[in-house]
mmCIF file of C-alpha atoms in Angstrom:
data_model
loop_
_atom_site.group_PDB
_atom_site.id
_atom_site.type_symbol
_atom_site.label_atom_id
_atom_site.label_comp_id
_atom_site.label_asym_id
_atom_site.label_seq_id
_atom_site.Cartn_x
_atom_site.Cartn_y
_atom_site.Cartn_z
ATOM 1 C CA MET A 1 19.104 -7.075 -24.166
ATOM 2 C CA LYS A 2 16.877 -8.436 -26.920
ATOM 3 C CA VAL A 3 19.290 -11.305 -27.617
ATOM 4 C CA LEU A 4 19.591 -12.094 -23.906
ATOM 5 C CA TYR A 5 15.805 -12.089 -23.527
ATOM 6 C CA CYS A 6 15.404 -14.479 -26.477
ATOM 7 C CA LEU A 7 17.952 -16.864 -24.980
ATOM 8 C CA ILE A 8 16.365 -16.780 -21.526
ATOM 9 C CA TYR A 9 12.856 -17.086 -22.916
ATOM 10 C CA THR A 10 13.807 -20.065 -25.094
ATOM 11 C CA ALA A 11 15.435 -21.847 -22.156
ATOM 12 C CA PHE A 12 12.424 -21.221 -19.881
ATOM 13 C CA TYR A 13 9.990 -22.210 -22.616
ATOM 14 C CA LEU A 14 11.702 -25.528 -23.338
ATOM 15 C CA LEU A 15 11.968 -26.288 -19.626
ATOM 16 C CA SER A 16 8.316 -25.363 -19.136
ATOM 17 C CA LEU A 17 7.235 -27.921 -21.730
ATOM 18 C CA LEU A 18 8.413 -30.772 -19.503
ATOM 19 C CA PRO A 19 5.705 -32.623 -17.538
ATOM 20 C CA LEU A 20 5.270 -31.486 -13.950
ATOM 21 C CA ARG A 21 6.488 -34.847 -12.660
ATOM 22 C CA VAL A 22 9.844 -34.054 -14.288
ATOM 23 C CA HIS A 23 9.768 -30.571 -12.767
ATOM 24 C CA TYR A 24 9.267 -32.097 -9.334
ATOM 25 C CA PHE A 25 12.215 -34.448 -9.884
ATOM 26 C CA ILE A 26 14.302 -31.357 -10.683
ATOM 27 C CA SER A 27 12.884 -29.714 -7.561
ATOM 28 C CA ASP A 28 13.950 -32.656 -5.394
ATOM 29 C CA VAL A 29 17.506 -32.396 -6.724
ATOM 30 C CA MET A 30 17.516 -28.633 -6.195
ATOM 31 C CA TYR A 31 16.338 -29.145 -2.611
ATOM 32 C CA TYR A 32 19.392 -31.196 -1.688
ATOM 33 C CA LEU A 33 21.710 -28.749 -3.446
ATOM 34 C CA LEU A 34 20.208 -25.600 -1.898
ATOM 35 C CA TYR A 35 19.656 -26.936 1.604
ATOM 36 C CA TYR A 36 22.477 -29.389 2.240
ATOM 37 C CA LEU A 37 25.284 -28.107 -0.024
ATOM 38 C CA VAL A 38 24.783 -24.407 -0.784
ATOM 39 C CA ARG A 39 22.965 -23.776 2.514
ATOM 40 C CA TYR A 40 21.058 -20.952 0.822
ATOM 41 C CA ARG A 41 20.069 -18.396 3.523
ATOM 42 C CA VAL A 42 19.775 -21.141 6.134
ATOM 43 C CA ARG A 43 20.928 -18.761 8.865
ATOM 44 C CA VAL A 44 18.161 -16.257 7.992
ATOM 45 C CA VAL A 45 15.484 -18.952 7.796
ATOM 46 C CA ARG A 46 16.556 -20.524 11.092
ATOM 47 C CA GLN A 47 16.608 -17.180 12.884
ATOM 48 C CA ASN A 48 13.189 -16.190 11.499
ATOM 49 C CA LEU A 49 11.641 -19.475 12.598
ATOM 50 C CA ALA A 50 13.231 -19.327 16.052
ATOM 51 C CA THR A 51 11.916 -15.830 16.792
ATOM 52 C CA SER A 52 8.513 -16.415 15.184
ATOM 53 C CA PHE A 53 7.817 -19.723 16.929
ATOM 54 C CA PRO A 54 9.586 -19.651 20.315
ATOM 55 C CA GLU A 55 6.906 -22.001 21.649
ATOM 56 C CA LYS A 56 7.962 -24.783 19.263
ATOM 57 C CA THR A 57 10.771 -27.223 19.940
ATOM 58 C CA GLU A 58 14.005 -27.128 17.980
ATOM 59 C CA ALA A 59 12.998 -30.371 16.262
ATOM 60 C CA GLU A 60 9.640 -28.881 15.201
ATOM 61 C CA ARG A 61 11.320 -25.792 13.765
ATOM 62 C CA ARG A 62 13.880 -27.871 11.868
ATOM 63 C CA ALA A 63 11.046 -29.882 10.339
ATOM 64 C CA ILE A 64 9.393 -26.645 9.163
ATOM 65 C CA GLU A 65 12.781 -25.499 7.842
ATOM 66 C CA ARG A 66 13.231 -28.636 5.714
ATOM 67 C CA ASP A 67 9.635 -28.463 4.473
ATOM 68 C CA PHE A 68 10.142 -24.816 3.534
ATOM 69 C CA TYR A 69 13.179 -25.547 1.369
ATOM 70 C CA SER A 70 11.362 -28.419 -0.316
ATOM 71 C CA PHE A 71 8.383 -26.162 -1.024
ATOM 72 C CA PHE A 72 10.597 -23.273 -2.161
ATOM 73 C CA CYS A 73 12.130 -25.494 -4.842
ATOM 74 C CA ASP A 74 8.619 -26.531 -5.918
ATOM 75 C CA TYR A 75 7.713 -22.837 -6.130
ATOM 76 C CA LEU A 76 10.615 -22.237 -8.518
ATOM 77 C CA VAL A 77 9.692 -25.012 -10.940
ATOM 78 C CA GLU A 78 5.972 -24.263 -10.710
ATOM 79 C CA SER A 79 6.712 -20.647 -11.645
ATOM 80 C CA VAL A 80 8.541 -21.846 -14.757
ATOM 81 C CA LYS A 81 5.636 -24.155 -15.654
ATOM 82 C CA LEU A 82 3.346 -21.119 -15.722
ATOM 83 C CA LEU A 83 4.808 -20.224 -19.113
ATOM 84 C CA THR A 84 3.052 -23.061 -20.979
ATOM 85 C CA ILE A 85 0.511 -24.624 -18.618
ATOM 86 C CA SER A 86 -2.955 -24.913 -20.183
ATOM 87 C CA LYS A 87 -6.056 -23.203 -18.825
ATOM 88 C CA GLU A 88 -7.641 -26.581 -18.078
ATOM 89 C CA ASN A 89 -4.633 -27.862 -16.160
ATOM 90 C CA MET A 90 -4.303 -24.602 -14.256
ATOM 91 C CA LYS A 91 -7.959 -24.603 -13.199
ATOM 92 C CA ARG A 92 -7.565 -28.174 -11.994
ATOM 93 C CA ARG A 93 -4.456 -27.398 -9.960
ATOM 94 C CA PHE A 94 -5.264 -23.917 -8.635
ATOM 95 C CA VAL A 95 -8.824 -23.449 -7.402
ATOM 96 C CA PHE A 96 -10.271 -20.114 -6.308
ATOM 97 C CA LYS A 97 -13.013 -20.302 -3.684
ATOM 98 C CA ASN A 98 -15.680 -17.765 -2.740
ATOM 99 C CA THR A 99 -15.303 -15.783 -5.956
ATOM 100 C CA GLU A 100 -19.077 -15.187 -5.813
ATOM 101 C CA GLU A 101 -18.619 -12.225 -3.473
ATOM 102 C CA VAL A 102 -15.952 -10.734 -5.730
ATOM 103 C CA ASN A 103 -18.184 -11.155 -8.779
ATOM 104 C CA ALA A 104 -21.095 -9.557 -6.912
ATOM 105 C CA CYS A 105 -18.997 -6.418 -6.388
ATOM 106 C CA ILE A 106 -18.016 -6.385 -10.056
ATOM 107 C CA GLU A 107 -21.658 -6.713 -11.125
ATOM 108 C CA GLN A 108 -22.416 -3.652 -8.987
ATOM 109 C CA GLY A 109 -19.637 -1.758 -10.747
ATOM 110 C CA GLN A 110 -17.296 -1.814 -7.755
ATOM 111 C CA SER A 111 -13.659 -2.751 -8.210
ATOM 112 C CA CYS A 112 -11.864 -5.106 -5.809
ATOM 113 C CA ALA A 113 -8.470 -5.374 -4.131
ATOM 114 C CA ILE A 114 -6.975 -8.739 -3.170
ATOM 115 C CA TYR A 115 -4.419 -8.660 -0.353
ATOM 116 C CA LEU A 116 -1.847 -11.441 -0.751
ATOM 117 C CA GLY A 117 1.393 -12.505 0.896
ATOM 118 C CA HIS A 118 4.526 -14.305 -0.208
ATOM 119 C CA ASN A 119 2.630 -17.424 0.710
ATOM 120 C CA GLY A 120 2.228 -20.517 -1.450
ATOM 121 C CA ILE A 121 2.638 -20.303 -5.211
ATOM 122 C CA TRP A 122 1.678 -16.649 -5.512
ATOM 123 C CA GLU A 123 2.737 -16.610 -9.182
ATOM 124 C CA TRP A 124 -0.259 -18.827 -10.032
ATOM 125 C CA VAL A 125 -2.697 -16.238 -8.655
ATOM 126 C CA VAL A 126 -2.503 -14.619 -12.117
ATOM 127 C CA SER A 127 -4.934 -17.340 -13.247
ATOM 128 C CA LEU A 128 -7.713 -15.399 -11.480
ATOM 129 C CA PRO A 129 -9.238 -14.255 -14.841
ATOM 130 C CA LEU A 130 -10.285 -17.889 -15.374
ATOM 131 C CA TRP A 131 -12.549 -17.687 -12.298
ATOM 132 C CA VAL A 132 -14.111 -14.220 -12.180
ATOM 133 C CA SER A 133 -16.489 -12.125 -14.261
ATOM 134 C CA PRO A 134 -15.098 -11.190 -17.695
ATOM 135 C CA LYS A 135 -16.346 -7.667 -16.980
ATOM 136 C CA ALA A 136 -13.364 -7.174 -14.677
ATOM 137 C CA GLN A 137 -9.783 -6.497 -15.702
ATOM 138 C CA CYS A 138 -7.510 -8.451 -13.377
ATOM 139 C CA GLY A 139 -4.055 -7.182 -12.544
ATOM 140 C CA GLN A 140 -1.231 -7.220 -10.065
ATOM 141 C CA ILE A 141 1.076 -4.523 -8.737
ATOM 142 C CA TYR A 142 4.732 -5.480 -9.102
ATOM 143 C CA HIS A 143 8.185 -4.087 -8.469
ATOM 144 C CA PRO A 144 10.189 -4.151 -11.732
ATOM 145 C CA ILE A 145 13.239 -6.441 -11.754
ATOM 146 C CA GLU A 146 16.527 -4.627 -12.366
ATOM 147 C CA ASN A 147 17.576 -7.119 -15.045
ATOM 148 C CA LYS A 148 15.485 -5.991 -18.025
ATOM 149 C CA ALA A 149 15.484 -9.405 -19.692
ATOM 150 C CA PHE A 150 14.152 -11.187 -16.601
ATOM 151 C CA ASP A 151 11.695 -8.355 -15.964
ATOM 152 C CA ARG A 152 10.279 -8.810 -19.468
ATOM 153 C CA LEU A 153 10.100 -12.578 -18.992
ATOM 154 C CA PHE A 154 8.200 -12.362 -15.688
ATOM 155 C CA ILE A 155 5.761 -9.833 -17.124
ATOM 156 C CA HIS A 156 5.076 -12.326 -19.902
ATOM 157 C CA LEU A 157 4.599 -15.113 -17.348
ATOM 158 C CA ARG A 158 2.219 -13.075 -15.221
ATOM 159 C CA GLN A 159 0.087 -11.960 -18.154
ATOM 160 C CA HIS A 160 -0.358 -15.505 -19.508
ATOM 161 C CA PHE A 161 -4.068 -15.697 -18.616
ATOM 162 C CA GLY A 162 -5.077 -12.123 -19.376
ATOM 163 C CA SER A 163 -4.040 -10.399 -16.179
ATOM 164 C CA VAL A 164 -2.025 -7.170 -16.493
ATOM 165 C CA SER A 165 1.143 -6.302 -14.576
ATOM 166 C CA ILE A 166 1.231 -2.724 -13.284
ATOM 167 C CA PRO A 167 4.584 -1.272 -12.154
ATOM 168 C CA MET A 168 4.341 0.008 -8.594
ATOM 169 C CA GLN A 169 5.152 3.591 -9.545
ATOM 170 C CA GLU A 170 2.345 3.630 -12.143
ATOM 171 C CA THR A 171 -0.402 2.280 -9.876
ATOM 172 C CA LEU A 172 -2.338 5.505 -9.317
ATOM 173 C CA ARG A 173 -2.181 6.572 -12.950
ATOM 174 C CA LYS A 174 -3.399 3.203 -14.245
ATOM 175 C CA LEU A 175 -6.223 2.951 -11.700
ATOM 176 C CA LEU A 176 -7.364 6.466 -12.566
ATOM 177 C CA GLU A 177 -7.414 5.477 -16.234
ATOM 178 C CA TYR A 178 -9.542 2.403 -15.486
ATOM 179 C CA ARG A 179 -11.951 4.436 -13.337
ATOM 180 C CA LYS A 180 -12.292 7.129 -15.999
ATOM 181 C CA ALA A 181 -13.065 4.434 -18.582
ATOM 182 C CA GLY A 182 -15.671 2.841 -16.290
ATOM 183 C CA GLN A 183 -13.674 -0.388 -16.217
ATOM 184 C CA PRO A 184 -13.970 -2.391 -12.955
ATOM 185 C CA VAL A 185 -10.724 -4.029 -11.887
ATOM 186 C CA ILE A 186 -9.521 -6.728 -9.516
ATOM 187 C CA ILE A 187 -6.014 -5.844 -8.361
ATOM 188 C CA GLY A 188 -3.676 -8.034 -6.329
ATOM 189 C CA TYR A 189 -1.295 -6.511 -3.769
ATOM 190 C CA ILE A 190 1.504 -8.530 -2.193
ATOM 191 C CA SER A 191 1.954 -6.394 0.908
ATOM 192 C CA ASP A 192 4.195 -8.289 3.324
ATOM 193 C CA GLN A 193 7.511 -6.887 2.080
ATOM 194 C CA LYS A 194 10.025 -5.053 4.228
ATOM 195 C CA PRO A 195 9.492 -1.282 3.714
ATOM 196 C CA HIS A 196 12.299 1.214 3.165
ATOM 197 C CA TRP A 197 13.000 3.387 6.191
ATOM 198 C CA VAL A 198 11.280 6.453 4.719
ATOM 199 C CA ASN A 199 8.144 4.400 3.994
ATOM 200 C CA ILE A 200 7.621 3.233 7.583
ATOM 201 C CA HIS A 201 4.445 4.812 8.943
ATOM 202 C CA HIS A 202 2.957 1.930 10.909
ATOM 203 C CA TRP A 203 4.004 -1.100 12.987
ATOM 204 C CA VAL A 204 2.078 -4.292 13.736
ATOM 205 C CA ASP A 205 2.512 -7.266 16.036
ATOM 206 C CA PHE A 206 3.237 -9.965 13.466
ATOM 207 C CA LEU A 207 4.611 -13.436 14.200
ATOM 208 C CA ASN A 208 5.953 -12.415 17.589
ATOM 209 C CA HIS A 209 7.749 -9.351 16.151
ATOM 210 C CA ASP A 210 7.223 -5.602 16.282
ATOM 211 C CA THR A 211 7.026 -5.284 12.492
ATOM 212 C CA PRO A 212 7.232 -2.224 10.208
ATOM 213 C CA VAL A 213 4.738 -2.597 7.349
ATOM 214 C CA LEU A 214 3.886 -1.095 4.001
ATOM 215 C CA THR A 215 0.704 0.977 4.007
ATOM 216 C CA GLY A 216 0.673 2.055 0.365
ATOM 217 C CA ALA A 217 -1.867 -0.603 -0.607
ATOM 218 C CA GLU A 218 -4.249 0.638 2.084
ATOM 219 C CA ARG A 219 -3.971 4.233 0.895
ATOM 220 C CA ILE A 220 -4.736 3.218 -2.688
ATOM 221 C CA VAL A 221 -7.590 0.883 -1.766
ATOM 222 C CA LYS A 222 -9.201 3.560 0.407
ATOM 223 C CA LYS A 223 -8.690 6.304 -2.177
ATOM 224 C CA PHE A 224 -10.623 4.305 -4.796
ATOM 225 C CA ASP A 225 -12.945 2.599 -2.270
ATOM 226 C CA HIS A 226 -12.220 -0.842 -3.704
ATOM 227 C CA ALA A 227 -13.808 -3.773 -1.884
ATOM 228 C CA ALA A 228 -10.967 -5.408 0.065
ATOM 229 C CA PHE A 229 -10.452 -9.182 0.199
ATOM 230 C CA TYR A 230 -7.723 -11.399 1.593
ATOM 231 C CA GLY A 231 -6.457 -14.291 -0.531
ATOM 232 C CA ASP A 232 -6.040 -17.192 1.895
ATOM 233 C CA MET A 233 -3.856 -19.783 0.183
ATOM 234 C CA HIS A 234 -3.823 -23.473 1.105
ATOM 235 C CA ARG A 235 -1.579 -26.162 -0.369
ATOM 236 C CA VAL A 236 -3.806 -29.188 -0.775
ATOM 237 C CA ARG A 237 -0.917 -31.411 -1.879
ATOM 238 C CA ARG A 238 2.068 -31.128 -4.148
ATOM 239 C CA GLY A 239 1.052 -29.193 -7.253
ATOM 240 C CA TYR A 240 -2.496 -28.448 -6.039
ATOM 241 C CA TYR A 241 -3.673 -25.303 -4.269
ATOM 242 C CA GLU A 242 -6.795 -23.497 -3.148
ATOM 243 C CA LEU A 243 -7.171 -19.772 -2.587
ATOM 244 C CA GLU A 244 -10.194 -18.549 -0.669
ATOM 245 C CA MET A 245 -11.358 -14.978 -1.133
ATOM 246 C CA LYS A 246 -12.069 -13.752 2.399
ATOM 247 C CA PRO A 247 -13.860 -10.387 2.577
ATOM 248 C CA ILE A 248 -12.221 -7.757 4.779
ATOM 249 C CA CYS A 249 -14.328 -4.666 4.067
ATOM 250 C CA GLN A 250 -16.543 -3.717 1.133
ATOM 251 C CA HIS A 251 -16.158 0.035 1.685
ATOM 252 C CA PRO A 252 -12.728 0.612 3.262
ATOM 253 C CA GLN A 253 -13.083 4.408 3.137
ATOM 254 C CA SER A 254 -15.200 3.994 6.277
ATOM 255 C CA LEU A 255 -12.287 2.461 8.233
ATOM 256 C CA PRO A 256 -9.859 4.375 10.468
ATOM 257 C CA ASP A 257 -6.266 4.616 9.262
ATOM 258 C CA TYR A 258 -4.319 1.346 9.331
ATOM 259 C CA GLN A 259 -7.280 -0.805 10.366
ATOM 260 C CA LEU A 260 -7.277 -2.446 6.928
ATOM 261 C CA THR A 261 -3.549 -3.151 7.157
ATOM 262 C CA ASP A 262 -3.950 -4.570 10.677
ATOM 263 C CA ALA A 263 -6.737 -6.881 9.491
ATOM 264 C CA TYR A 264 -4.593 -8.105 6.597
ATOM 265 C CA TYR A 265 -1.682 -8.976 8.870
ATOM 266 C CA ARG A 266 -3.942 -10.846 11.311
ATOM 267 C CA LEU A 267 -5.284 -12.949 8.440
ATOM 268 C CA LEU A 268 -1.813 -13.522 6.989
ATOM 269 C CA GLU A 269 -0.437 -14.648 10.342
ATOM 270 C CA ALA A 270 -3.301 -17.131 10.727
ATOM 271 C CA SER A 271 -2.459 -18.567 7.289
ATOM 272 C CA ILE A 272 1.228 -18.862 8.163
ATOM 273 C CA ARG A 273 0.606 -20.514 11.522
ATOM 274 C CA ARG A 274 -1.688 -23.028 9.808
ATOM 275 C CA GLU A 275 0.878 -23.909 7.097
ATOM 276 C CA PRO A 276 4.221 -22.383 8.078
ATOM 277 C CA ALA A 277 6.321 -24.135 5.424
ATOM 278 C CA ILE A 278 4.804 -22.257 2.475
ATOM 279 C CA TRP A 279 5.704 -18.684 3.545
ATOM 280 C CA LEU A 280 8.921 -17.045 2.300
ATOM 281 C CA TRP A 281 11.122 -17.484 5.377
ATOM 282 C CA SER A 282 14.327 -16.749 3.436
ATOM 283 C CA HIS A 283 13.410 -13.050 3.326
ATOM 284 C CA ASN A 284 15.169 -10.999 6.046
ATOM 285 C CA ARG A 285 11.818 -9.551 7.063
ATOM 286 C CA TRP A 286 12.750 -8.123 10.470
ATOM 287 C CA ALA A 287 16.020 -6.372 9.669
ATOM 288 C CA ARG A 288 14.509 -2.974 10.566
ATOM 289 C CA THR A 289 13.694 -2.396 14.231
ATOM 290 C CA ARG A 290 11.684 0.317 15.946
ATOM 291 C CA GLU A 291 14.701 1.174 18.138
ATOM 292 C CA GLU A 292 16.878 1.895 15.088
ATOM 293 C CA PHE A 293 14.044 3.783 13.416
ATOM 294 C CA ASP A 294 13.542 6.014 16.457
ATOM 295 C CA ARG A 295 17.286 6.635 16.677
ATOM 296 C CA ARG A 296 17.773 7.549 13.009
ATOM 297 C CA PHE A 297 14.466 9.062 11.888
ATOM 298 C CA LYS A 298 11.576 11.265 12.952
ATOM 299 C CA VAL A 299 8.165 12.039 11.490
ATOM 300 C CA VAL A 300 7.536 15.635 10.404
ATOM 301 C CA ASP A 301 4.137 16.561 8.919
ATOM 302 C CA GLY A 302 3.482 12.905 8.149
ATOM 303 C CA LYS A 303 6.832 12.373 6.377
ATOM 304 C CA VAL A 304 9.753 10.297 7.620
ATOM 305 C CA VAL A 305 12.963 12.327 7.620
ATOM 306 C CA PRO A 306 16.472 11.714 9.042
ATOM 307 C CA ARG A 307 17.235 13.119 12.478
#
């Protein structure tokens, strides 16, 4: 594994050294290969767009489809560039807005949670330490990649600017350690994934679908009473982004169950409807339906079990 990691890292490092204009040339070539030749998940993307935007014409949805594939290829090369991009260049290309409210919480000793989606270049959000109080430890919850070499590489990428990557199964333990040490944290949660059947406890109306959602982030945020923000990403132009920190609730323990999750999905849907091409449409997000869930599972004492 060590040899494989060294080979992969060297290849990514050398590629990352290329100027971004070269990366975007590579992206343009990849776009034609993925979209017109390979047809990578085109059926999934087309179906997702058709059911999410029934009010749009076929021509409008096809335009979004093409823009998505073009952006997706940019996302891939921009993720590679993260390996060697300088702090100055990153701050110029990825701007955080309204960090004052986040810093105010940190100054009061309160940790923060940032709700994110698979929207825009989410890999660049790890540059947050360049914009917030040095008193805070920034981090992100992630699901380990099965390939150990690639998992190690992406951890290295995501920790480039001082942020820490916390495996999902270690979230509670690490947050308890930070709280015990009196260390305020700012933790990012990408929470728009498709949950496993046994993790479905709540459904929301999202992009014209009855959607099962993950609620683990809400439970953690409420347990630690972290101030909750939504990271609203906007692509200014190719290679330039803004992410606005929108407050959801400073003391989420006061909210009824699932209200925080509902608020997050309303904000995420507004972002997607504003700029639909930069959300991850290739993900088969709506493969699990309430009808199948009700047929195969039941809830007993708050736990999902097979019928």
